[in-house]
XYZ file of C-alpha atoms in Angstrom:
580
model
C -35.964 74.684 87.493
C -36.095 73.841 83.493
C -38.821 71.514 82.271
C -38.731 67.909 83.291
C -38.865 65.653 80.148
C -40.614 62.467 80.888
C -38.745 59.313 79.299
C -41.549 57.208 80.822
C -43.923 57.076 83.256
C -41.518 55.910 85.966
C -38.274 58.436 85.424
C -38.077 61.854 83.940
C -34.775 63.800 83.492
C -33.885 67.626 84.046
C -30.947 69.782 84.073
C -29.251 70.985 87.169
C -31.591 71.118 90.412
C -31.538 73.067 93.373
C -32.309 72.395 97.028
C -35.183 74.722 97.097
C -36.740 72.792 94.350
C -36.876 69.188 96.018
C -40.567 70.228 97.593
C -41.377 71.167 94.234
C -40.823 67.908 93.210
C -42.497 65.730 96.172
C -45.483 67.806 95.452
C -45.784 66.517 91.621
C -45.552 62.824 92.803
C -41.960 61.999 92.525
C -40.649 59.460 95.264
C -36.623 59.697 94.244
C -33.998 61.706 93.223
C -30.794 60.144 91.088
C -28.128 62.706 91.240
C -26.252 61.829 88.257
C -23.358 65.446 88.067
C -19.798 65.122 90.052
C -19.430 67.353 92.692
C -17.682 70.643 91.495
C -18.030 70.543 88.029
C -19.722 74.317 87.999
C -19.175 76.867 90.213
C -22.621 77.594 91.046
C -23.556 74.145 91.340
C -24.874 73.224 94.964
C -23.086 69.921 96.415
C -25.201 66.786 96.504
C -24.855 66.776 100.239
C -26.437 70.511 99.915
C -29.532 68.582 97.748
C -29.479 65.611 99.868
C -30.770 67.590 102.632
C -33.428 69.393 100.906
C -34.699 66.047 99.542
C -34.900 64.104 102.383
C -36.703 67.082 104.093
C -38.928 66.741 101.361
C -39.514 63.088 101.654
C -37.736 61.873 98.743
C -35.470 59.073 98.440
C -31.812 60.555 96.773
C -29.212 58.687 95.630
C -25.884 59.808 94.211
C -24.731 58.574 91.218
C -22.225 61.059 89.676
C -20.438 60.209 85.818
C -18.577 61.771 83.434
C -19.572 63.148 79.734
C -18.455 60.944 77.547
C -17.260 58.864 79.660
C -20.035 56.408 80.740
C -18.705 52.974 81.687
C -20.633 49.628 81.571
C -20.388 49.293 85.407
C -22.247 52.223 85.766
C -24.771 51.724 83.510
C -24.944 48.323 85.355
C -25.050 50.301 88.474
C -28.014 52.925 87.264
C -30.000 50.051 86.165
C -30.078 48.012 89.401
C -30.821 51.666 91.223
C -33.816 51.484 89.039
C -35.226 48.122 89.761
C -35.199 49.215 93.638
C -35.886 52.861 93.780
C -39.681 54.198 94.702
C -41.235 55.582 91.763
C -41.667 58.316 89.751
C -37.729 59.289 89.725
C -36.006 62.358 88.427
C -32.739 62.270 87.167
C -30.440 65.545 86.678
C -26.916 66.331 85.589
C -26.043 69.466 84.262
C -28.208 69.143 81.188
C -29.987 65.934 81.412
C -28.104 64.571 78.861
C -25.954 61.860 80.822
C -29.337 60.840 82.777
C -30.994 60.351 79.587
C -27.658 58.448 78.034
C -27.590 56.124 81.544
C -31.303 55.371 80.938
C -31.146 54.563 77.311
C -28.395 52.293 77.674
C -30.124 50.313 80.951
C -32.878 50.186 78.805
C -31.127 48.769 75.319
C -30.999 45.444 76.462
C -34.814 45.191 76.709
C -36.166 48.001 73.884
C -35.632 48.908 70.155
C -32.669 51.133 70.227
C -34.515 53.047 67.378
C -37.435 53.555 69.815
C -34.758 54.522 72.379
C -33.518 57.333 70.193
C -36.634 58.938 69.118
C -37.869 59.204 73.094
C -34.835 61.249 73.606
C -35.274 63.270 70.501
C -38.602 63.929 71.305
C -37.890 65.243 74.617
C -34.909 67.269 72.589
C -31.605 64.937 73.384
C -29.472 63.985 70.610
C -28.274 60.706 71.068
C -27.673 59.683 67.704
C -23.905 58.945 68.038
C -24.799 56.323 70.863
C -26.342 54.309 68.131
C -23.827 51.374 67.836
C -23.127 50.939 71.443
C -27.456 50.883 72.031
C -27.487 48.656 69.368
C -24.692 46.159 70.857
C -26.189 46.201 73.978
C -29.589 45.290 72.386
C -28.319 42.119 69.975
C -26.305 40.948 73.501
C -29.417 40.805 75.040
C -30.641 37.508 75.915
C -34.739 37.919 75.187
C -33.913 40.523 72.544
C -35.146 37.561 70.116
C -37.719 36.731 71.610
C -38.654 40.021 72.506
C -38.167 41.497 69.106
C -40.510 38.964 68.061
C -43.159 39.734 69.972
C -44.312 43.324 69.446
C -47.484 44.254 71.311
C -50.259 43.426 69.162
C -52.916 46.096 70.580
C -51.936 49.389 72.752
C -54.702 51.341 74.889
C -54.489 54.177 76.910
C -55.638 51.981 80.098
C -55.245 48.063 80.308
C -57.237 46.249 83.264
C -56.182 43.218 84.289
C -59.505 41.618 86.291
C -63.043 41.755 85.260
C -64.568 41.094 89.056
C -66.161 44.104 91.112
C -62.909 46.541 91.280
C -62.223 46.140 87.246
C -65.589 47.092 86.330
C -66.044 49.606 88.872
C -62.450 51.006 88.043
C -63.391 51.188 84.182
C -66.779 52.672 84.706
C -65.463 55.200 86.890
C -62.492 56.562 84.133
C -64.997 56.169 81.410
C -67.580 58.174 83.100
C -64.365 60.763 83.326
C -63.173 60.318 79.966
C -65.387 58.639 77.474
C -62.728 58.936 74.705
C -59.863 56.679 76.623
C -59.135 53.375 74.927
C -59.582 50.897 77.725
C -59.237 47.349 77.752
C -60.426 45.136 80.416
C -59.122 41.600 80.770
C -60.275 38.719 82.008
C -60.834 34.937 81.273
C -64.445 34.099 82.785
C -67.320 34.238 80.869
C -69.370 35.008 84.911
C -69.629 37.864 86.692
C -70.637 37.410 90.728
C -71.882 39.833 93.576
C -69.743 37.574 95.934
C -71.261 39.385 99.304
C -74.385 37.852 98.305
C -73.079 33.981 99.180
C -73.406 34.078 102.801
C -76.986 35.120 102.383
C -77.505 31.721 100.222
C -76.022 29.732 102.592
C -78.853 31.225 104.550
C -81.521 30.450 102.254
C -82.237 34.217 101.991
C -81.088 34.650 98.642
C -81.173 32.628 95.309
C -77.664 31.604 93.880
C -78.972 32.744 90.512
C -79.152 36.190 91.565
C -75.822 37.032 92.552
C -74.457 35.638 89.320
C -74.653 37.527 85.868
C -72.799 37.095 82.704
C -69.297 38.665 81.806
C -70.486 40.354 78.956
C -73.714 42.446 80.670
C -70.973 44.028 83.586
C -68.141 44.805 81.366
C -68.988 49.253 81.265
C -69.569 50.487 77.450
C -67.420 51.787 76.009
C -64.629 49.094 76.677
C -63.289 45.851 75.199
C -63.442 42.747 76.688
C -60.817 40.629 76.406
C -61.657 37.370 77.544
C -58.145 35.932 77.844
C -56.080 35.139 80.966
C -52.830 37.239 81.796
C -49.423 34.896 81.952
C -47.443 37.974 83.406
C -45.825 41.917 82.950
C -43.741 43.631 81.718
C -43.456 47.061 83.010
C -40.534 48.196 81.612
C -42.196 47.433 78.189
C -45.497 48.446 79.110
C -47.145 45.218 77.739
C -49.326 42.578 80.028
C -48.771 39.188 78.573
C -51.329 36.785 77.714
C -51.280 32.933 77.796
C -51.022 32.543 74.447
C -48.086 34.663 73.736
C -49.815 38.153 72.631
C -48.646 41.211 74.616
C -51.107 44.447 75.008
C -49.819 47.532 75.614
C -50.736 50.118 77.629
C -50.502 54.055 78.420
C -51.181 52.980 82.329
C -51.981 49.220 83.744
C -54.298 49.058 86.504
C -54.195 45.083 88.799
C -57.104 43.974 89.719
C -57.813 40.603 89.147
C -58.704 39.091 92.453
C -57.312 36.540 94.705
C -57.282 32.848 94.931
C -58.580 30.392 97.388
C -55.916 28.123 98.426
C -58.226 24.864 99.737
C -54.762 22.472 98.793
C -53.391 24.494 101.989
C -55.603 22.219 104.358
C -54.876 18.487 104.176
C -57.983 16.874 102.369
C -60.164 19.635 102.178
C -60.495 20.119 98.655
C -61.507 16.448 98.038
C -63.898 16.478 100.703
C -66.000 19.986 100.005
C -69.753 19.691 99.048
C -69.969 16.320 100.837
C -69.351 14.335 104.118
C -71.245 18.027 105.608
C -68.190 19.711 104.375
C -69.122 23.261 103.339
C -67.840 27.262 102.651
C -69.695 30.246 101.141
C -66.896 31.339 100.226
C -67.273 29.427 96.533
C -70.084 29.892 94.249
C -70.995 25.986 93.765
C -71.067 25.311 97.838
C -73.258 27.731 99.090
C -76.711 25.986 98.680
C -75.173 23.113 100.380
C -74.429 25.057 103.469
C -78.134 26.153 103.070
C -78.700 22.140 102.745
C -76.656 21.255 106.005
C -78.067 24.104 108.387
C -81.428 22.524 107.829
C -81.074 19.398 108.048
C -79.015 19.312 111.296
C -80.817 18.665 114.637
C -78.073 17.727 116.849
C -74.483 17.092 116.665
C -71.208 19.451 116.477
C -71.024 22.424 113.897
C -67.704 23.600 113.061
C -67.088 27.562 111.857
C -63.523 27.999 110.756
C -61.807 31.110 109.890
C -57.995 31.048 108.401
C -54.870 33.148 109.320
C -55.551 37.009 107.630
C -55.238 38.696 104.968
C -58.533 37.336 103.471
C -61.666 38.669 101.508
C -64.691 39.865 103.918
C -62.939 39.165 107.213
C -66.752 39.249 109.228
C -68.058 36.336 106.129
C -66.619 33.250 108.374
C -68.937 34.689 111.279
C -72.174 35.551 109.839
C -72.293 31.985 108.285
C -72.078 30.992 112.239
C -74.436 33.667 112.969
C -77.420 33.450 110.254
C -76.898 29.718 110.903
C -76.949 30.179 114.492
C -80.332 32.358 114.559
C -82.197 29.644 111.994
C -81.063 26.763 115.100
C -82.801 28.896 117.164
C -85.723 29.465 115.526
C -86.036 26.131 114.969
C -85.849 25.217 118.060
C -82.793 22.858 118.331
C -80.107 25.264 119.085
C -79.671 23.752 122.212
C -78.669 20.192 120.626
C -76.044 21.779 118.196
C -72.648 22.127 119.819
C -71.152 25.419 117.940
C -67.690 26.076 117.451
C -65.686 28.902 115.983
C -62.269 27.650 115.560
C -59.994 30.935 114.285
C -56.547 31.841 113.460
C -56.840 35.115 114.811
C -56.229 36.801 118.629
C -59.615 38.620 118.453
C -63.135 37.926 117.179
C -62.607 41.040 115.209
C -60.300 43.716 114.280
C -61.661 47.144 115.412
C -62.272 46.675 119.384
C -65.742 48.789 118.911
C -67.658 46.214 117.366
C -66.404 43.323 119.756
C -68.810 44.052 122.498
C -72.029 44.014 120.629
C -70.951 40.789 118.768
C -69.962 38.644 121.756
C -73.261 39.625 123.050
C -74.443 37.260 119.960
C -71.481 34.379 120.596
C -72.784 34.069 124.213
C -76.374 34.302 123.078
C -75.650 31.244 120.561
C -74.090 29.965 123.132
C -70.799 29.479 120.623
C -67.387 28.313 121.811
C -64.566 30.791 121.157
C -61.059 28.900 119.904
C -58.516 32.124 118.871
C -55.023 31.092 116.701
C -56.304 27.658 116.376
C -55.655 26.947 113.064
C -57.583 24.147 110.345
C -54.678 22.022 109.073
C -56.478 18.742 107.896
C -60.187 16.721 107.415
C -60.749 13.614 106.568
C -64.230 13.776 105.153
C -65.660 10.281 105.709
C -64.344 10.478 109.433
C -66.131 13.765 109.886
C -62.951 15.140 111.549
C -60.567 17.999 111.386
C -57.347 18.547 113.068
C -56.453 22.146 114.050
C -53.113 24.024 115.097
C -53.442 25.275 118.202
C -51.557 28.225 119.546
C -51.060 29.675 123.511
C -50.271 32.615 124.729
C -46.867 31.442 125.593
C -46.347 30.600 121.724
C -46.609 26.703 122.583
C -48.818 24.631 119.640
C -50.377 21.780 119.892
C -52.893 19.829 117.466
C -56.228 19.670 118.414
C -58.748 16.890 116.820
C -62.443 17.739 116.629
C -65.945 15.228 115.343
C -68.362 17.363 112.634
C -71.257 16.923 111.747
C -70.772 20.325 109.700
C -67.953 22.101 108.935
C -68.099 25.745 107.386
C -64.330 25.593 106.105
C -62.900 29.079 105.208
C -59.258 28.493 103.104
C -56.609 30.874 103.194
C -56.124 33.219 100.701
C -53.578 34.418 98.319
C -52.933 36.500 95.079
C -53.587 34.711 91.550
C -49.737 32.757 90.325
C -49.081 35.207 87.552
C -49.308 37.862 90.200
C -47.101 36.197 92.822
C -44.628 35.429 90.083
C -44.615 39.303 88.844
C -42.013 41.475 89.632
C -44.690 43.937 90.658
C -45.624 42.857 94.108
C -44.028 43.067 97.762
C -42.784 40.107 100.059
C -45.799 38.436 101.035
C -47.003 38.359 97.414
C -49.393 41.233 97.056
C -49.393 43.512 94.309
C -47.360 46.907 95.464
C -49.508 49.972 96.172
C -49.306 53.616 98.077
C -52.140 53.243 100.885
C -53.263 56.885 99.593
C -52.940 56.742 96.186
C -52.955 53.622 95.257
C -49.777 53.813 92.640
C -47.337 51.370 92.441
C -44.141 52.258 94.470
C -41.566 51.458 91.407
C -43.734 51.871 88.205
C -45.640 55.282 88.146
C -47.918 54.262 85.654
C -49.238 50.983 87.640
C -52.124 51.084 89.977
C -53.546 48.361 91.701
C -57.182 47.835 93.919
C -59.473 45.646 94.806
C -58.350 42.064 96.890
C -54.888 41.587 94.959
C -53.637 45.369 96.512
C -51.319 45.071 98.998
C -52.971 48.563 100.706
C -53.951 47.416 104.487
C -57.714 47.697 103.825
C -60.228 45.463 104.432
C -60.616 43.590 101.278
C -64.712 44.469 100.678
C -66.564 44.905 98.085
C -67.705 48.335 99.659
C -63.512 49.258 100.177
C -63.585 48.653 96.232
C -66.595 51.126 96.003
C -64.480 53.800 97.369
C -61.056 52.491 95.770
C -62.035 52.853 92.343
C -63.121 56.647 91.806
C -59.360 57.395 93.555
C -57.582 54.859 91.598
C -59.416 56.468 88.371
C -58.580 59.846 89.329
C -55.525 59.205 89.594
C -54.803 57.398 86.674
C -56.331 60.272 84.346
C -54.033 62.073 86.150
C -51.064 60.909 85.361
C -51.942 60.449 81.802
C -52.170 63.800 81.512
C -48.495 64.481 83.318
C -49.684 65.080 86.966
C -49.192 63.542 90.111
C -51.804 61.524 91.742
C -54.625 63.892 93.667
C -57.226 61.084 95.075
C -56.691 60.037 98.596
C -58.144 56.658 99.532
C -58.519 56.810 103.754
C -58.833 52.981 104.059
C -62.470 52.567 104.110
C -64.181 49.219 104.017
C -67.561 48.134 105.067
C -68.683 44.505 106.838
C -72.223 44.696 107.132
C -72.089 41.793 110.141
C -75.661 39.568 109.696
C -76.028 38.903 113.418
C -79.488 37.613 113.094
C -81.909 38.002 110.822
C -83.456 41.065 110.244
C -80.806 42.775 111.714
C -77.253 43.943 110.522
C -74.130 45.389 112.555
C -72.829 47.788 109.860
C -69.008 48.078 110.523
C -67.767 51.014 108.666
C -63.884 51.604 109.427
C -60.528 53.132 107.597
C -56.965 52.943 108.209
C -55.503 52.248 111.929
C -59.605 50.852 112.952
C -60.697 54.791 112.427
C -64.866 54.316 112.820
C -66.015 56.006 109.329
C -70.170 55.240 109.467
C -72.030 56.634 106.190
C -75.232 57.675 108.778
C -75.228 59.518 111.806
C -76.291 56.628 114.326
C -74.697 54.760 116.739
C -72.448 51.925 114.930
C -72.177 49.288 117.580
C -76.066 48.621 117.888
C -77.517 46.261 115.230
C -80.438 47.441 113.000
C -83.278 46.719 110.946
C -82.111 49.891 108.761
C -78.515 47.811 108.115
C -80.484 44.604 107.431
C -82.709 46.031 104.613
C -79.535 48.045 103.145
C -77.423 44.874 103.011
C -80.968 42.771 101.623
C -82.836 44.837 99.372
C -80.629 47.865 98.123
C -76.677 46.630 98.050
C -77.664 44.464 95.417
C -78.805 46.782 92.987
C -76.091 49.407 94.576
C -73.519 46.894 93.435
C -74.796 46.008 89.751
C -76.511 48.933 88.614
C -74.478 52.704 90.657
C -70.889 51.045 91.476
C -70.606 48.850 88.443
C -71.509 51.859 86.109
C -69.315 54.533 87.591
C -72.121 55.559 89.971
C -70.010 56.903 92.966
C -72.883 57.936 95.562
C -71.080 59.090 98.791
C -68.101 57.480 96.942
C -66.423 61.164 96.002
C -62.537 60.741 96.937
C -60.691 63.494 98.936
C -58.332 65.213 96.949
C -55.099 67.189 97.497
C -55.512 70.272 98.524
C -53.498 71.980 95.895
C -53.127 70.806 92.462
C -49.827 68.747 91.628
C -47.002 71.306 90.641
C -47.410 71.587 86.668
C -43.413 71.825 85.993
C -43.777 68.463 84.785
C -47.039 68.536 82.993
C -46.047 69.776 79.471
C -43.286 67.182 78.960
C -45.829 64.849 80.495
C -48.195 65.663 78.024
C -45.943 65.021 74.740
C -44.981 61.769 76.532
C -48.615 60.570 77.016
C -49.177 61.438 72.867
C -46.480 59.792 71.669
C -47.705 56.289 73.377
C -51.092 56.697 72.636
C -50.088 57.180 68.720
């Protein structure tokens, strides 16, 4: 097989392939094939049924697309460009030479870049396209954003652009600096406050000062990058830029997504106007959580409402250790048995992984708590101190259920940021595209995403993020230097579950509920060790080791072999030429 010549991070181009070299290719990271050479135009030229074969057996996706030399039409350029906005990425595209791949591409890609820029890739990578100039450059002044687009060059270009300045973007950037001190990285993000979110349900507990899990922007952004404090309005991949709100585009050498997700309160009727009064409550926001701290000690009697909303949502076990800690303090107190408890949730189980079920119902029953599963919080009226749920049977009948408070823990429902749900980078239920393993975008090889916004079915914890971000910057130095992706991510994500106080059930887990514990002890019993871990150290674990690059027993696996280097030197000359 000749060298591959990389046109971008998402699609390279070669000459003729064979079957035999379709594992070849899977094992440098490509996800499709575009066969772009008729059938029997050489006579040693396998068929594309032949390389079909060998591709699927490889794992790739292949897709026939044959043209003639010099004889390119519209319709199939039209054809080769939608194949692109719906194929897995990295692709390879061969003909005999490359040269009609690289003609298709240029052309799909006229109506949205500089034809000049167009030409020089395909010089560099040693195709003469020079006599496609006028039909690039019709295609580019027919282009409806050319304008506009024209108009707005990037106005700054690093090797590495993060979008999200919360626990994965710092953790992310430390962990590729700490690789690469040279890279030019920019991290964006529009607050000014940093938070060690985990630490909330502990101040709705009264165990820890808000103060303390909040620090400013400035002090957690890793040295050695820039901060941009800016929000992002959108992408655009095919570019390479992220676009700002006020117009400016950045570019980038590889974009990593991490900026979060939102809390959705407007999805329950009246919630948002009621929270932080009328004993309306969640630690799941900064400003709230010394009022649940308020509520749990002031109540003596009377209902007290836990809620938890349908999945996927940050810290899954936070809804039930605010019933827990809150629980314990009753009891302590004394007037547990005057509090009716409730924990209303959308879900079929108390939680996800069946070992740690057993160990925590042995705290619902010694609370004595009330269990409602797929009951649902639609509305509250405040003032009334009521809330209306959705309430699900096992026959798939619902019916609304109206219950008094005299608190209610509310827990909304989650979803990614706008500018990411309105991105053409994420999947059907709005989260930002991702391989479980890897952690690569799907369609855009040079896009990785972690943290709460990734659509990878993880837990979304800070501690998943702890083991996310050496893979995801592994990875990404990878492929800047030409290679596929070698760090494996294995799902893992921590809940340490605050049963009680002084005592933690530390649920360590990966993909498909596979029990991953960092010490060699029995995880369904709940410890004193888990409670000072989760108290005294993750703090300082969290600001000072993962938020500096500091990957204790955060190592990724790796592939066993290196990526196959066929693609590395074209790779290479690619990577230069955008970082110039």
């Amino acid at each position: 097989m000749d060298a591959l010549k990389h046109l971008s991070p998402f699609i390279a181009v070669a000459g003729q392939l064979q079957p035999a070299d379709m594992g070849t290719l899977a094992a440098a990271g490509f996800r499709s094939v575009i066969n772009n050479r008729p059938d029997g135009e050489g006579e040693d030229q396998p068929s594309s049924a032949e390389i079909q074969t060998a591709a699927l057996a490889s794992g790739l996706e292949y897709f026939f697309l044959p043209v003639t030399a010099g004889q390119i039409s519209d319709e199939q350029v039209a054809a080769f460009t939608e194949l692109l906005g719906h194929v897995r990425g990295p692709v390879l595209a061969f003909c005999r030479t490359g040269t009609r791949s690289t003609t298709l591409w240029a052309l799909s890609e006229a109506r949205h870049l500089d034809p000049h820029a167009l030409l020089k890739t395909a010089q560099n990578n040693g195709y003469d396209l020079s006599g496609l100039a006028p039909r690039l450059e019709q295609r580019w002044q027919n282009a409806p954003l050319a304008t506009a687009q024209r108009s707005t060059p990037p106005t700054q270009r690093y090797d590495v652009v993060v979008v999200g300045g919360g626990a994965a973007g710092c953790a992310v950037t430390a962990s590729l600096l700490r690789r690469d001190p040279h890279l030019r990285i920019a991290v964006v993000d529009p607050s000014e406050h940093h938070y060690y979110q985990p630490g909330w349900t502990l101040v709705g507990a009264g165990i820890f000062d808000r103060a303390h899990t909040e620090r400013p922007m400035a002090r957690c952004i890793p040295r050695g990058a820039q901060w941009i404090c800016a929000a992002v309005a959108g992408f655009e991949p095919e570019q390479q830029c992220a676009v700002l709100e006020d117009g400016n585009r950045i570019g980038y050498r590889a974009l990593i997504v991490c900026p979060g997700l939102s809390l959705h309160w407007d999805a329950v009727e009246g919630l948002k106007e009621t929270l932080g009064q009328n004993g309306v409550t969640s630690n799941y926001q900064f400003e709230l959580a010394p009022y649940t701290w308020q509520l749990v000690q002031n109540l003596r009697k009377g209902n007290a409402l836990f809620t938890q909303p349908p999945m996927p949502i940050k810290c899954a076990g936070a809804p039930q250790k605010a019933l827990y800690l809150s629980c314990d303090w009753w009891q302590k107190q004394g007037v547990l048995p005057d509090i009716d408890v409730e924990f209303c949730t959308a879900g079929a189980v108390l939680f996800g992984v069946p070992t740690f079920v057993p160990p925590l119902m042995k705290y619902i029953e010694r609370y004595n708590a009330q269990l409602h599963f797929n009951t649902t919080l639609t509305a509250v009226d405040g003032p009334a101190r009521k809330a209306w749920f959705n309430q699900v049977d096992t026959a798939g009948n619902s019916q609304t259920i109206e219950k008094s408070f005299d608190i209610l823990h509310a827990v909304p429902s989650q979803r990614a940021p706008e500018f990411i749900r309105q991105s053409s980078l994420v999947n059907a239920e709005g989260w930002v595209e991702a391989d479980a393993e890897t952690l690569r975008h799907p369609r855009f090889g040079n896009i990785f995403s972690l943290g709460d916004v990734c659509a990878s079915p993880n837990a979304k914890t800070a501690a998943a993020v702890r083991k996310q971000a050496p893979v995801v910057a592994e990875n990404v130095i990878s492929v800047l230097a030409g290679k596929g992706p070698r760090a494996l991510y294995d799902g893992y994500g921590s809940c340490p579950l605050t049963v009680e106080r002084g005592k933690v059930l530390l649920a360590e887990f990966g993909y498909g509920g596979k029990l991953l514990p960092t010490f060699p002890l029995d995880p369904a019993i709940p410890r004193r060790l888990a409670w000072e871990l989760k108290v005294k150290l993750m703090p300082s674990i969290y600001f000072d080791m993962m938020l500096h690059g500091r990957e204790w027993l955060a190592a990724p696996k790796r592939l066993q072999h290196e990526p196959a280097a066929v693609q590395a030197a074209a790779a290479c000359d690619f990577g230069k030429d955008q970082a110039k």
